[in-house]
């Protein structure tokens, strides 16, 4: 299968591109490296020392004999994107090429507008490019479980059957997203559903939970293939951040009461879920939604698990409850369905003590690269402007005072 | 009350600005006149010879002694918009300043992207400007009944109580919009709901039906105050278009079977609904939705009503069923609630024979301004590119051949 991975230089995208290449698919990466630029903007960097994409691809070719093609450019540039689709002629497109951090979208108005315009326009461009040049191509789009929010009823996979006043219909599941980023994914979902209807496109929306881990069989092959591992307050996902905090002896930063419950999955399941979606494509005109996660935890439960695993590694770990920088329910009902990928063959890697050990060992291995000023939250949902300058100033001060 | 009317030079905006000014409110119009530019782009014009906004405002002042303030600029320019909000200090903002035509958004990719970016960014800017400079201000936002699509259950006003697997919640009503324009309003609704939650803003989303008519007590005062009356296939709403078709002896252009059923309202009810929303503001943090229409009809029922009214004026009118240029159900269940504005005091102007007579008389009065090449649909939902050049060429040919 010819697969274009948009955003293939990023966290999930890179792991996915290697996995699909290993499985014998022809893979092309489309990326403009803006994720690396955001690290510079935030003064943050991945815990793991990732290489340039050209080096990564050279090493991959040398190790496996497999060539991953590369198109460098921005999906919001239609001339570029449509020429990629036309010349590469993919059977499927996996679309990771969006700004994916809720806190980044909440920094201020410019970041909110950037996130929504970047994500919505990139996806609109892709829909038009498929319509014009590759209408039979299967779009595999990364959505987020955050589109649903935390309703007081069970969360279904994309649609819900509603009986109302004696009549019945199957309708899109109501959306209550919790940041401008999550809202951008809601907008995308509505746009894609419409294009499947009017143009007969085929699409799978993968409403992904929070991903943890950094290792897959492929990225483990060589140090040069190492994947991102973000732990900063903006791009770091919660479990990765806890492990890094544990490694440097910082208290784990639980927001509020910690009852915020979400779906989680191992990065190795992300790549497998993508493959499952590709091998079982949506039909023409179908807009299909899978909830892509394997277990649900509250953020406090995760913190307790990290504390326990750390204890066995000889680390004394404290859990701190910070005022929640977000606006979200800190205790709520949460029961989200996630059977469709299992039915299609997913065998989950569940979060066990051994996995937590390996995550913490990665954090300990790259301990010297940890910037302890990056974990505390500085982006508050209730503020219209969160200045990043203050944070830079704090970082400078810490260096000067040797703390 | 100090009210800023964004998009106050447009069809509903102008009528609203005058109505609120007459009622004794302080009114400011914010507009960049782009609606007039779109007429040039499409080679179309309003049936009624509207004047420049500066002339309109001068005549209004001369007739009533009432001054309407004017801010000329684009709501997608945050510096401009936020300075308007800061300097004018409105108690309420009525936000009409969006691209409002479904066919315009479906012309091609550029028009789709323009519509979504323009509408979403304008509204995001407004939300941030209110948050920063006028957090207690009541946002009255024009949405559309088209956000709901045509579900097989009753349409409620913004929210629906769902019982599911033994639990219950009140959730946003599922959205199934039918064009990139309607989708932009869905995106807006989600963004506004979120900002009410995180920032405690107060907002009323008026999901308006299809508006007809052009006359209000205020615009009737003087020829110089005349309002827009669009009849072209892109900006003309269906009943206005039928009346113009009747006036020139063209068959009425019903799309497909004509069972497409929608909510409709008289322009005089639009302005009253806005006033009702203003006088009964949403609470802090509340995102409230009213369905703003008074009657529902299928487009074929409307055509039959126009034929009947035309007969009494001595016009022989034929109804043509054209292939539907849109992708929509041509026969469907439709029952949309619309009691909240009635409960707050709306007394509807229902569509009677006498109103239809007056609409057709307007069409007959300005018969010489009708361009008969503008009514046939040229924007097809199933196409990715609808070239407007062909249509211009047809128009030129018609002139040359005297047809």
XYZ file of C-alpha atoms in Angstrom, chain B residues 159-339:
181
model
C -29.309 21.365 23.584
C -30.955 17.973 23.934
C -31.515 15.757 26.963
C -30.135 12.319 26.168
C -30.887 9.203 28.181
C -28.381 6.502 27.388
C -27.573 3.220 29.121
C -29.419 4.276 32.243
C -27.767 7.689 32.608
C -28.821 11.157 31.491
C -27.215 14.425 30.421
C -28.119 17.632 28.619
C -25.722 17.929 25.693
C -25.207 20.203 22.706
C -27.606 19.179 19.938
C -25.687 17.143 17.293
C -24.717 19.124 14.213
C -24.945 18.002 10.590
C -24.313 21.123 8.549
C -24.764 21.063 4.790
C -22.117 23.430 3.388
C -18.741 24.895 4.314
C -20.623 28.053 5.275
C -23.025 26.228 7.586
C -20.040 24.354 9.005
C -18.333 27.667 9.819
C -21.319 28.493 12.027
C -21.033 25.109 13.739
C -17.374 25.878 14.429
C -18.332 29.297 15.819
C -20.958 27.780 18.104
C -18.456 25.354 19.607
C -15.870 28.115 20.072
C -18.357 30.476 21.726
C -19.704 27.788 24.068
C -16.143 27.110 25.214
C -15.378 30.799 25.846
C -18.547 31.223 27.904
C -17.339 28.325 30.012
C -13.695 29.304 30.512
C -14.045 33.103 30.598
C -17.570 33.583 31.921
C -18.673 35.464 28.811
C -22.410 35.738 28.117
C -23.709 34.762 24.691
C -26.891 34.104 22.767
C -26.590 32.089 19.558
C -29.543 32.853 17.309
C -29.949 29.921 14.962
C -31.812 31.825 12.330
C -33.966 30.356 9.588
C -34.182 31.659 6.017
C -35.086 35.355 6.034
C -37.438 36.905 3.492
C -38.620 40.424 2.782
C -36.711 43.668 2.685
C -39.040 46.158 4.364
C -39.120 47.263 7.969
C -40.825 50.359 9.368
C -37.450 52.094 9.429
C -36.141 51.311 5.943
C -39.533 52.400 4.546
C -39.055 55.922 5.867
C -37.053 57.049 2.850
C -35.840 55.645 -0.465
C -32.274 56.372 0.676
C -32.696 53.912 3.546
C -33.741 51.036 1.293
C -32.424 47.641 2.259
C -30.735 44.915 0.184
C -32.903 42.394 -1.673
C -30.716 39.634 -3.108
C -32.185 37.276 -5.664
C -29.129 35.748 -7.350
C -28.351 32.038 -6.995
C -25.498 32.721 -4.578
C -26.803 35.292 -2.089
C -30.530 35.292 -2.901
C -32.636 33.481 -0.317
C -35.256 31.209 -1.816
C -38.465 33.178 -1.363
C -36.922 36.445 -2.532
C -35.581 34.626 -5.594
C -38.973 33.098 -6.418
C -40.649 36.503 -6.274
C -38.131 37.974 -8.706
C -38.511 34.984 -11.015
C -42.274 35.476 -10.918
C -41.908 39.160 -11.742
C -39.977 38.487 -14.961
C -42.104 35.511 -15.992
C -39.370 32.927 -15.400
C -40.305 29.521 -14.023
C -39.682 29.257 -10.277
C -36.434 27.344 -9.709
C -37.240 24.550 -7.263
C -34.214 22.335 -6.528
C -35.003 18.635 -6.926
C -38.262 17.315 -5.514
C -38.669 20.409 -3.367
C -39.438 18.576 -0.142
C -36.494 20.345 1.515
C -38.137 21.863 4.575
C -36.647 24.763 6.501
C -37.584 27.385 9.058
C -38.446 30.835 7.650
C -39.020 34.290 9.049
C -39.862 37.802 7.994
C -37.052 40.362 8.198
C -39.258 42.366 10.585
C -39.119 39.430 12.974
C -35.329 39.203 12.642
C -34.909 42.711 14.025
C -37.445 42.110 16.802
C -35.760 38.819 17.791
C -32.440 40.633 18.124
C -34.083 43.224 20.369
C -35.686 40.501 22.500
C -32.316 38.800 22.946
C -30.717 42.134 23.906
C -33.400 43.011 26.431
C -33.172 39.556 28.062
C -29.426 38.933 28.123
C -27.749 35.626 28.833
C -26.182 35.309 32.264
C -22.436 35.408 32.909
C -20.975 32.144 31.661
C -24.173 31.192 29.861
C -24.212 30.033 26.243
C -27.837 30.156 25.208
C -29.342 29.083 21.905
C -32.618 30.289 20.400
C -34.038 28.923 17.168
C -35.008 32.093 15.337
C -37.758 31.384 12.812
C -41.539 31.513 12.856
C -42.870 28.953 10.346
C -41.535 25.989 8.458
C -42.209 25.281 4.783
C -40.820 23.065 2.084
C -39.345 24.947 -0.855
C -42.036 23.442 -3.088
C -44.785 24.675 -0.761
C -43.298 28.159 -1.030
C -43.258 27.918 -4.823
C -46.926 26.943 -4.819
C -47.732 29.921 -2.593
C -45.895 32.268 -4.926
C -47.716 30.782 -7.919
C -51.061 31.322 -6.244
C -50.266 34.888 -5.173
C -48.955 35.629 -8.675
C -52.167 34.376 -10.240
C -54.129 36.969 -8.292
C -51.773 39.639 -9.654
C -52.460 38.335 -13.171
C -49.093 36.575 -13.526
C -48.961 33.096 -15.057
C -46.198 31.318 -13.165
C -44.675 27.911 -13.857
C -42.702 25.822 -11.361
C -39.579 24.065 -12.665
C -37.839 21.237 -10.824
C -34.107 21.535 -11.504
C -31.560 18.893 -10.581
C -30.578 19.814 -7.015
C -27.163 21.513 -7.137
C -26.765 20.773 -3.419
C -26.352 17.477 -1.633
C -29.334 17.302 0.709
C -32.350 15.153 1.477
C -35.158 16.166 -0.888
C -37.810 14.549 1.308
C -37.332 14.273 5.064
C -38.811 14.643 8.518
C -38.519 18.143 9.927
C -39.871 19.459 13.186
C -37.833 22.223 14.771
C -38.723 23.843 18.083
C -38.866 27.625 18.232
C -40.682 28.611 21.387
